[in-house]
Amino acid sequence: MKLVKRIVIGLVIAFAVFYLVTRPQDAANAVQGAFGAVWGAGIAVTDFFVALANG
């Protein structure tokens, strides 16, 4: 099972590098979108706890 995991991780990394080299603008947009999603989720969680604390 470890071998399969290593192969899959290697393929994912190889695809990411290939995508970065062949389509750098699209790769940058994908990273920005992912960062924006994580940032938005963090803000939502913070808002939830603030609302919970304020009762």
N, CA, C and O atoms as a Tripos MOL2 file, in Angstrom:
@<TRIPOS>MOLECULE
protein
  220   219    55     0     0
PROTEIN
NO_CHARGES

@<TRIPOS>ATOM
      1 N           0.8160   -1.1900    0.0000 N.3       1 MET1
      2 CA          0.0000    0.0000    0.0000 C.3       1 MET1
      3 C           0.8680    1.2670    0.0000 C.2       1 MET1
      4 O           0.4910    2.2860   -0.5770 O.2       1 MET1
      5 N           2.0460    1.1870    0.6610 N.am      2 LYS2
      6 CA          2.9330    2.3420    0.6730 C.3       2 LYS2
      7 C           3.4320    2.6670   -0.7310 C.2       2 LYS2
      8 O           3.6020    3.8350   -1.0820 O.2       2 LYS2
      9 N           3.6650    1.6370   -1.5250 N.am      3 LEU3
     10 CA          4.1370    1.8520   -2.8890 C.3       3 LEU3
     11 C           3.0780    2.5790   -3.7130 C.2       3 LEU3
     12 O           3.4020    3.4940   -4.4700 O.2       3 LEU3
     13 N           1.8390    2.1870   -3.5740 N.am      4 VAL4
     14 CA          0.7510    2.8350   -4.3090 C.3       4 VAL4
     15 C           0.6380    4.2970   -3.8870 C.2       4 VAL4
     16 O           0.4520    5.1800   -4.7240 O.2       4 VAL4
     17 N           0.7500    4.5420   -2.5940 N.am      5 LYS5
     18 CA          0.6660    5.9130   -2.0880 C.3       5 LYS5
     19 C           1.8000    6.7650   -2.6610 C.2       5 LYS5
     20 O           1.5730    7.9010   -3.0760 O.2       5 LYS5
     21 N           3.0100    6.2230   -2.6850 N.am      6 ARG6
     22 CA          4.1450    6.9600   -3.2440 C.3       6 ARG6
     23 C           3.9560    7.2430   -4.7260 C.2       6 ARG6
     24 O           4.2730    8.3340   -5.2000 O.2       6 ARG6
     25 N           3.4450    6.2700   -5.4520 N.am      7 ILE7
     26 CA          3.2130    6.4620   -6.8840 C.3       7 ILE7
     27 C           2.1700    7.5480   -7.1150 C.2       7 ILE7
     28 O           2.3530    8.4090   -7.9760 O.2       7 ILE7
     29 N           1.0830    7.5170   -6.3590 N.am      8 VAL8
     30 CA          0.0300    8.5140   -6.5180 C.3       8 VAL8
     31 C           0.5510    9.9000   -6.1720 C.2       8 VAL8
     32 O           0.2800   10.8610   -6.8930 O.2       8 VAL8
     33 N           1.2890   10.0140   -5.0910 N.am      9 ILE9
     34 CA          1.8460   11.3150   -4.7090 C.3       9 ILE9
     35 C           2.8140   11.8100   -5.7810 C.2       9 ILE9
     36 O           2.8080   12.9920   -6.1270 O.2       9 ILE9
     37 N           3.6370   10.9190   -6.2990 N.am     10 GLY10
     38 CA          4.5590   11.2870   -7.3670 C.3      10 GLY10
     39 C           3.8340   11.7670   -8.6190 C.2      10 GLY10
     40 O           4.2540   12.7380   -9.2490 O.2      10 GLY10
     41 N           2.7580   11.0970   -8.9760 N.am     11 LEU11
     42 CA          1.9720   11.5050  -10.1440 C.3      11 LEU11
     43 C           1.3070   12.8610   -9.9240 C.2      11 LEU11
     44 O           1.2600   13.6850  -10.8380 O.2      11 LEU11
     45 N           0.7990   13.0950   -8.7310 N.am     12 VAL12
     46 CA          0.1660   14.3860   -8.4320 C.3      12 VAL12
     47 C           1.2000   15.5090   -8.5220 C.2      12 VAL12
     48 O           0.9250   16.5630   -9.0960 O.2      12 VAL12
     49 N           2.3820   15.2860   -7.9600 N.am     13 ILE13
     50 CA          3.4390   16.2980   -8.0130 C.3      13 ILE13
     51 C           3.8860   16.5260   -9.4530 C.2      13 ILE13
     52 O           4.0900   17.6680   -9.8670 O.2      13 ILE13
     53 N           4.0380   15.4530  -10.2110 N.am     14 ALA14
     54 CA          4.4420   15.5810  -11.6120 C.3      14 ALA14
     55 C           3.4000   16.3630  -12.4080 C.2      14 ALA14
     56 O           3.7520   17.1980  -13.2410 O.2      14 ALA14
     57 N           2.1240   16.0940  -12.1560 N.am     15 PHE15
     58 CA          1.0650   16.8260  -12.8540 C.3      15 PHE15
     59 C           1.0850   18.2990  -12.4670 C.2      15 PHE15
     60 O           0.9060   19.1650  -13.3240 O.2      15 PHE15
     61 N           1.3020   18.5970  -11.1740 N.am     16 ALA16
     62 CA          1.3360   19.9880  -10.7210 C.3      16 ALA16
     63 C           2.4890   20.7430  -11.3850 C.2      16 ALA16
     64 O           2.3200   21.8810  -11.8220 O.2      16 ALA16
     65 N           3.6500   20.1110  -11.4570 N.am     17 VAL17
     66 CA          4.8020   20.7520  -12.1050 C.3      17 VAL17
     67 C           4.5330   20.9440  -13.5930 C.2      17 VAL17
     68 O           4.8260   22.0080  -14.1390 O.2      17 VAL17
     69 N           3.9890   19.9470  -14.2470 N.am     18 PHE18
     70 CA          3.6560   20.0490  -15.6690 C.3      18 PHE18
     71 C           2.6640   21.1780  -15.9090 C.2      18 PHE18
     72 O           2.8260   21.9630  -16.8430 O.2      18 PHE18
     73 N           1.6380   21.2590  -15.0680 N.am     19 TYR19
     74 CA          0.6130   22.2970  -15.1970 C.3      19 TYR19
     75 C           1.2270   23.6710  -14.9670 C.2      19 TYR19
     76 O           0.8950   24.6230  -15.6730 O.2      19 TYR19
     77 N           2.1160   23.7830  -13.9920 N.am     20 LEU20
     78 CA          2.7760   25.0480  -13.6880 C.3      20 LEU20
     79 C           3.6500   25.5150  -14.8510 C.2      20 LEU20
     80 O           3.6900   26.7050  -15.1650 O.2      20 LEU20
     81 N           4.3390   24.5860  -15.4790 N.am     21 VAL21
     82 CA          5.2470   24.9410  -16.5760 C.3      21 VAL21
     83 C           4.4720   25.2660  -17.8460 C.2      21 VAL21
     84 O           4.8200   26.2110  -18.5540 O.2      21 VAL21
     85 N           3.4310   24.5010  -18.1430 N.am     22 THR22
     86 CA          2.7250   24.6850  -19.4120 C.3      22 THR22
     87 C           1.6510   25.7660  -19.3540 C.2      22 THR22
     88 O           1.3510   26.3840  -20.3750 O.2      22 THR22
     89 N           1.0640   26.0070  -18.1790 N.am     23 ARG23
     90 CA         -0.0050   27.0010  -18.0520 C.3      23 ARG23
     91 C           0.1740   27.8060  -16.7600 C.2      23 ARG23
     92 O          -0.6150   27.6590  -15.8260 O.2      23 ARG23
     93 N           1.1840   28.6370  -16.7040 N.am     24 PRO24
     94 CA          1.4810   29.3410  -15.4520 C.3      24 PRO24
     95 C           0.3690   30.2890  -15.0000 C.2      24 PRO24
     96 O           0.1240   30.4200  -13.8010 O.2      24 PRO24
     97 N          -0.3010   30.9480  -15.9370 N.am     25 GLN25
     98 CA         -1.3730   31.8720  -15.5490 C.3      25 GLN25
     99 C          -2.5440   31.1140  -14.9310 C.2      25 GLN25
    100 O          -3.1040   31.5510  -13.9260 O.2      25 GLN25
    101 N          -2.9140   29.9900  -15.5210 N.am     26 ASP26
    102 CA         -3.9980   29.1760  -14.9670 C.3      26 ASP26
    103 C          -3.6130   28.5920  -13.6120 C.2      26 ASP26
    104 O          -4.4510   28.4980  -12.7150 O.2      26 ASP26
    105 N          -2.3480   28.2010  -13.4600 N.am     27 ALA27
    106 CA         -1.8840   27.6760  -12.1770 C.3      27 ALA27
    107 C          -1.9520   28.7620  -11.1030 C.2      27 ALA27
    108 O          -2.3490   28.4880   -9.9700 O.2      27 ALA27
    109 N          -1.5700   29.9810  -11.4500 N.am     28 ALA28
    110 CA         -1.6420   31.0870  -10.4960 C.3      28 ALA28
    111 C          -3.0910   31.3690  -10.1120 C.2      28 ALA28
    112 O          -3.3830   31.6270   -8.9450 O.2      28 ALA28
    113 N          -3.9860   31.3230  -11.0720 N.am     29 ASN29
    114 CA         -5.4040   31.5350  -10.7690 C.3      29 ASN29
    115 C          -5.9510   30.4380   -9.8650 C.2      29 ASN29
    116 O          -6.7660   30.7080   -8.9820 O.2      29 ASN29
    117 N          -5.5130   29.2180  -10.0760 N.am     30 ALA30
    118 CA         -5.9680   28.1070   -9.2360 C.3      30 ALA30
    119 C          -5.4800   28.2820   -7.8010 C.2      30 ALA30
    120 O          -6.2300   28.0370   -6.8560 O.2      30 ALA30
    121 N          -4.2350   28.7010   -7.6350 N.am     31 VAL31
    122 CA         -3.6940   28.9160   -6.2900 C.3      31 VAL31
    123 C          -4.4140   30.0690   -5.6080 C.2      31 VAL31
    124 O          -4.7410   29.9850   -4.4240 O.2      31 VAL31
    125 N          -4.6610   31.1430   -6.3480 N.am     32 GLN32
    126 CA         -5.3890   32.2780   -5.7800 C.3      32 GLN32
    127 C          -6.7970   31.8680   -5.3720 C.2      32 GLN32
    128 O          -7.2850   32.2880   -4.3230 O.2      32 GLN32
    129 N          -7.4470   31.0600   -6.1830 N.am     33 GLY33
    130 CA         -8.7900   30.5930   -5.8520 C.3      33 GLY33
    131 C          -8.8010   29.7150   -4.6100 C.2      33 GLY33
    132 O          -9.6860   29.8330   -3.7630 O.2      33 GLY33
    133 N          -7.8170   28.8400   -4.5080 N.am     34 ALA34
    134 CA         -7.7300   27.9670   -3.3310 C.3      34 ALA34
    135 C          -7.4400   28.7890   -2.0790 C.2      34 ALA34
    136 O          -8.0350   28.5490   -1.0280 O.2      34 ALA34
    137 N          -6.5300   29.7570   -2.1830 N.am     35 PHE35
    138 CA         -6.2170   30.6120   -1.0430 C.3      35 PHE35
    139 C          -7.4380   31.4220   -0.6360 C.2      35 PHE35
    140 O          -7.7060   31.5830    0.5550 O.2      35 PHE35
    141 N          -8.1720   31.9270   -1.6030 N.am     36 GLY36
    142 CA         -9.3910   32.6790   -1.3130 C.3      36 GLY36
    143 C         -10.4360   31.8280   -0.6110 C.2      36 GLY36
    144 O         -11.1250   32.3050    0.2900 O.2      36 GLY36
    145 N         -10.5570   30.5860   -1.0140 N.am     37 ALA37
    146 CA        -11.5170   29.6810   -0.3730 C.3      37 ALA37
    147 C         -11.1240   29.4020    1.0760 C.2      37 ALA37
    148 O         -11.9760   29.4100    1.9650 O.2      37 ALA37
    149 N          -9.8380   29.1580    1.3140 N.am     38 VAL38
    150 CA         -9.3710   28.9040    2.6770 C.3      38 VAL38
    151 C          -9.5600   30.1560    3.5340 C.2      38 VAL38
    152 O          -9.9950   30.0660    4.6820 O.2      38 VAL38
    153 N          -9.2360   31.3110    2.9810 N.am     39 TRP39
    154 CA         -9.3850   32.5680    3.7100 C.3      39 TRP39
    155 C         -10.8640   32.8060    4.0520 C.2      39 TRP39
    156 O         -11.1880   33.1870    5.1760 O.2      39 TRP39
    157 N         -11.7440   32.5830    3.0930 N.am     40 GLY40
    158 CA        -13.1770   32.7620    3.3310 C.3      40 GLY40
    159 C         -13.7030   31.8080    4.3940 C.2      40 GLY40
    160 O         -14.5340   32.1920    5.2170 O.2      40 GLY40
    161 N         -13.2280   30.5780    4.3810 N.am     41 ALA41
    162 CA        -13.6430   29.6050    5.3960 C.3      41 ALA41
    163 C         -13.1590   30.0350    6.7750 C.2      41 ALA41
    164 O         -13.8840   29.8860    7.7600 O.2      41 ALA41
    165 N         -11.9590   30.5590    6.8550 N.am     42 GLY42
    166 CA        -11.4320   31.0380    8.1300 C.3      42 GLY42
    167 C         -12.2470   32.1980    8.6780 C.2      42 GLY42
    168 O         -12.5220   32.2630    9.8760 O.2      42 GLY42
    169 N         -12.6280   33.1080    7.8020 N.am     43 ILE43
    170 CA        -13.4600   34.2300    8.2250 C.3      43 ILE43
    171 C         -14.8240   33.7410    8.7020 C.2      43 ILE43
    172 O         -15.3490   34.2390    9.6970 O.2      43 ILE43
    173 N         -15.3970   32.7710    7.9980 N.am     44 ALA44
    174 CA        -16.6940   32.2380    8.3890 C.3      44 ALA44
    175 C         -16.6320   31.5610    9.7590 C.2      44 ALA44
    176 O         -17.5350   31.7330   10.5780 O.2      44 ALA44
    177 N         -15.5790   30.8010   10.0040 N.am     45 VAL45
    178 CA        -15.4220   30.1410   11.3000 C.3      45 VAL45
    179 C         -15.2460   31.1790   12.4060 C.2      45 VAL45
    180 O         -15.8250   31.0520   13.4850 O.2      45 VAL45
    181 N         -14.4450   32.2060   12.1310 N.am     46 THR46
    182 CA        -14.2490   33.2790   13.1080 C.3      46 THR46
    183 C         -15.5640   33.9880   13.4050 C.2      46 THR46
    184 O         -15.8760   34.2540   14.5660 O.2      46 THR46
    185 N         -16.3300   34.2930   12.3730 N.am     47 ASP47
    186 CA        -17.6340   34.9400   12.5730 C.3      47 ASP47
    187 C         -18.5600   34.0630   13.3990 C.2      47 ASP47
    188 O         -19.3000   34.5650   14.2450 O.2      47 ASP47
    189 N         -18.5260   32.7590   13.1620 N.am     48 PHE48
    190 CA        -19.3610   31.8310   13.9140 C.3      48 PHE48
    191 C         -19.0190   31.8790   15.4040 C.2      48 PHE48
    192 O         -19.9120   31.9850   16.2450 O.2      48 PHE48
    193 N         -17.7380   31.8020   15.7270 N.am     49 PHE49
    194 CA        -17.3460   31.7980   17.1290 C.3      49 PHE49
    195 C         -17.5970   33.1430   17.7990 C.2      49 PHE49
    196 O         -17.9310   33.1890   18.9830 O.2      49 PHE49
    197 N         -17.4410   34.2310   17.0620 N.am     50 VAL50
    198 CA        -17.7620   35.5520   17.6190 C.3      50 VAL50
    199 C         -19.2500   35.6480   17.9310 C.2      50 VAL50
    200 O         -19.6360   36.1220   19.0000 O.2      50 VAL50
    201 N         -20.0790   35.1990   16.9990 N.am     51 ALA51
    202 CA        -21.5270   35.2080   17.2270 C.3      51 ALA51
    203 C         -21.9080   34.2900   18.3780 C.2      51 ALA51
    204 O         -22.8030   34.6170   19.1570 O.2      51 ALA51
    205 N         -21.2540   33.1650   18.4960 N.am     52 LEU52
    206 CA        -21.5220   32.2250   19.5780 C.3      52 LEU52
    207 C         -21.1280   32.8260   20.9240 C.2      52 LEU52
    208 O         -21.8450   32.6570   21.9100 O.2      52 LEU52
    209 N         -19.9950   33.5250   20.9730 N.am     53 ALA53
    210 CA        -19.5420   34.1320   22.2200 C.3      53 ALA53
    211 C         -20.4200   35.3110   22.6350 C.2      53 ALA53
    212 O         -20.6130   35.5640   23.8240 O.2      53 ALA53
    213 N         -20.9490   36.0290   21.6450 N.am     54 ASN54
    214 CA        -21.7890   37.1910   21.9460 C.3      54 ASN54
    215 C         -23.2080   36.7880   22.3400 C.2      54 ASN54
    216 O         -23.9740   37.5960   22.8670 O.2      54 ASN54
    217 N         -23.5400   35.5380   22.0780 N.am     55 GLY55
    218 CA        -24.8180   34.9890   22.5110 C.3      55 GLY55
    219 C         -25.9710   35.5130   21.7570 C.2      55 GLY55
    220 O         -27.1100   35.1300   22.0240 O.2      55 GLY55
@<TRIPOS>BOND
     1     1     2 1
     2     2     3 1
     3     3     4 2
     4     3     5 am
     5     5     6 1
     6     6     7 1
     7     7     8 2
     8     7     9 am
     9     9    10 1
    10    10    11 1
    11    11    12 2
    12    11    13 am
    13    13    14 1
    14    14    15 1
    15    15    16 2
    16    15    17 am
    17    17    18 1
    18    18    19 1
    19    19    20 2
    20    19    21 am
    21    21    22 1
    22    22    23 1
    23    23    24 2
    24    23    25 am
    25    25    26 1
    26    26    27 1
    27    27    28 2
    28    27    29 am
    29    29    30 1
    30    30    31 1
    31    31    32 2
    32    31    33 am
    33    33    34 1
    34    34    35 1
    35    35    36 2
    36    35    37 am
    37    37    38 1
    38    38    39 1
    39    39    40 2
    40    39    41 am
    41    41    42 1
    42    42    43 1
    43    43    44 2
    44    43    45 am
    45    45    46 1
    46    46    47 1
    47    47    48 2
    48    47    49 am
    49    49    50 1
    50    50    51 1
    51    51    52 2
    52    51    53 am
    53    53    54 1
    54    54    55 1
    55    55    56 2
    56    55    57 am
    57    57    58 1
    58    58    59 1
    59    59    60 2
    60    59    61 am
    61    61    62 1
    62    62    63 1
    63    63    64 2
    64    63    65 am
    65    65    66 1
    66    66    67 1
    67    67    68 2
    68    67    69 am
    69    69    70 1
    70    70    71 1
    71    71    72 2
    72    71    73 am
    73    73    74 1
    74    74    75 1
    75    75    76 2
    76    75    77 am
    77    77    78 1
    78    78    79 1
    79    79    80 2
    80    79    81 am
    81    81    82 1
    82    82    83 1
    83    83    84 2
    84    83    85 am
    85    85    86 1
    86    86    87 1
    87    87    88 2
    88    87    89 am
    89    89    90 1
    90    90    91 1
    91    91    92 2
    92    91    93 am
    93    93    94 1
    94    94    95 1
    95    95    96 2
    96    95    97 am
    97    97    98 1
    98    98    99 1
    99    99   100 2
   100    99   101 am
   101   101   102 1
   102   102   103 1
   103   103   104 2
   104   103   105 am
   105   105   106 1
   106   106   107 1
   107   107   108 2
   108   107   109 am
   109   109   110 1
   110   110   111 1
   111   111   112 2
   112   111   113 am
   113   113   114 1
   114   114   115 1
   115   115   116 2
   116   115   117 am
   117   117   118 1
   118   118   119 1
   119   119   120 2
   120   119   121 am
   121   121   122 1
   122   122   123 1
   123   123   124 2
   124   123   125 am
   125   125   126 1
   126   126   127 1
   127   127   128 2
   128   127   129 am
   129   129   130 1
   130   130   131 1
   131   131   132 2
   132   131   133 am
   133   133   134 1
   134   134   135 1
   135   135   136 2
   136   135   137 am
   137   137   138 1
   138   138   139 1
   139   139   140 2
   140   139   141 am
   141   141   142 1
   142   142   143 1
   143   143   144 2
   144   143   145 am
   145   145   146 1
   146   146   147 1
   147   147   148 2
   148   147   149 am
   149   149   150 1
   150   150   151 1
   151   151   152 2
   152   151   153 am
   153   153   154 1
   154   154   155 1
   155   155   156 2
   156   155   157 am
   157   157   158 1
   158   158   159 1
   159   159   160 2
   160   159   161 am
   161   161   162 1
   162   162   163 1
   163   163   164 2
   164   163   165 am
   165   165   166 1
   166   166   167 1
   167   167   168 2
   168   167   169 am
   169   169   170 1
   170   170   171 1
   171   171   172 2
   172   171   173 am
   173   173   174 1
   174   174   175 1
   175   175   176 2
   176   175   177 am
   177   177   178 1
   178   178   179 1
   179   179   180 2
   180   179   181 am
   181   181   182 1
   182   182   183 1
   183   183   184 2
   184   183   185 am
   185   185   186 1
   186   186   187 1
   187   187   188 2
   188   187   189 am
   189   189   190 1
   190   190   191 1
   191   191   192 2
   192   191   193 am
   193   193   194 1
   194   194   195 1
   195   195   196 2
   196   195   197 am
   197   197   198 1
   198   198   199 1
   199   199   200 2
   200   199   201 am
   201   201   202 1
   202   202   203 1
   203   203   204 2
   204   203   205 am
   205   205   206 1
   206   206   207 1
   207   207   208 2
   208   207   209 am
   209   209   210 1
   210   210   211 1
   211   211   212 2
   212   211   213 am
   213   213   214 1
   214   214   215 1
   215   215   216 2
   216   215   217 am
   217   217   218 1
   218   218   219 1
   219   219   220 2
@<TRIPOS>SUBSTRUCTURE
     1 MET1         2 RESIDUE 1 A MET
     2 LYS2         6 RESIDUE 1 A LYS
     3 LEU3        10 RESIDUE 1 A LEU
     4 VAL4        14 RESIDUE 1 A VAL
     5 LYS5        18 RESIDUE 1 A LYS
     6 ARG6        22 RESIDUE 1 A ARG
     7 ILE7        26 RESIDUE 1 A ILE
     8 VAL8        30 RESIDUE 1 A VAL
     9 ILE9        34 RESIDUE 1 A ILE
    10 GLY10       38 RESIDUE 1 A GLY
    11 LEU11       42 RESIDUE 1 A LEU
    12 VAL12       46 RESIDUE 1 A VAL
    13 ILE13       50 RESIDUE 1 A ILE
    14 ALA14       54 RESIDUE 1 A ALA
    15 PHE15       58 RESIDUE 1 A PHE
    16 ALA16       62 RESIDUE 1 A ALA
    17 VAL17       66 RESIDUE 1 A VAL
    18 PHE18       70 RESIDUE 1 A PHE
    19 TYR19       74 RESIDUE 1 A TYR
    20 LEU20       78 RESIDUE 1 A LEU
    21 VAL21       82 RESIDUE 1 A VAL
    22 THR22       86 RESIDUE 1 A THR
    23 ARG23       90 RESIDUE 1 A ARG
    24 PRO24       94 RESIDUE 1 A PRO
    25 GLN25       98 RESIDUE 1 A GLN
    26 ASP26      102 RESIDUE 1 A ASP
    27 ALA27      106 RESIDUE 1 A ALA
    28 ALA28      110 RESIDUE 1 A ALA
    29 ASN29      114 RESIDUE 1 A ASN
    30 ALA30      118 RESIDUE 1 A ALA
    31 VAL31      122 RESIDUE 1 A VAL
    32 GLN32      126 RESIDUE 1 A GLN
    33 GLY33      130 RESIDUE 1 A GLY
    34 ALA34      134 RESIDUE 1 A ALA
    35 PHE35      138 RESIDUE 1 A PHE
    36 GLY36      142 RESIDUE 1 A GLY
    37 ALA37      146 RESIDUE 1 A ALA
    38 VAL38      150 RESIDUE 1 A VAL
    39 TRP39      154 RESIDUE 1 A TRP
    40 GLY40      158 RESIDUE 1 A GLY
    41 ALA41      162 RESIDUE 1 A ALA
    42 GLY42      166 RESIDUE 1 A GLY
    43 ILE43      170 RESIDUE 1 A ILE
    44 ALA44      174 RESIDUE 1 A ALA
    45 VAL45      178 RESIDUE 1 A VAL
    46 THR46      182 RESIDUE 1 A THR
    47 ASP47      186 RESIDUE 1 A ASP
    48 PHE48      190 RESIDUE 1 A PHE
    49 PHE49      194 RESIDUE 1 A PHE
    50 VAL50      198 RESIDUE 1 A VAL
    51 ALA51      202 RESIDUE 1 A ALA
    52 LEU52      206 RESIDUE 1 A LEU
    53 ALA53      210 RESIDUE 1 A ALA
    54 ASN54      214 RESIDUE 1 A ASN
    55 GLY55      218 RESIDUE 1 A GLY
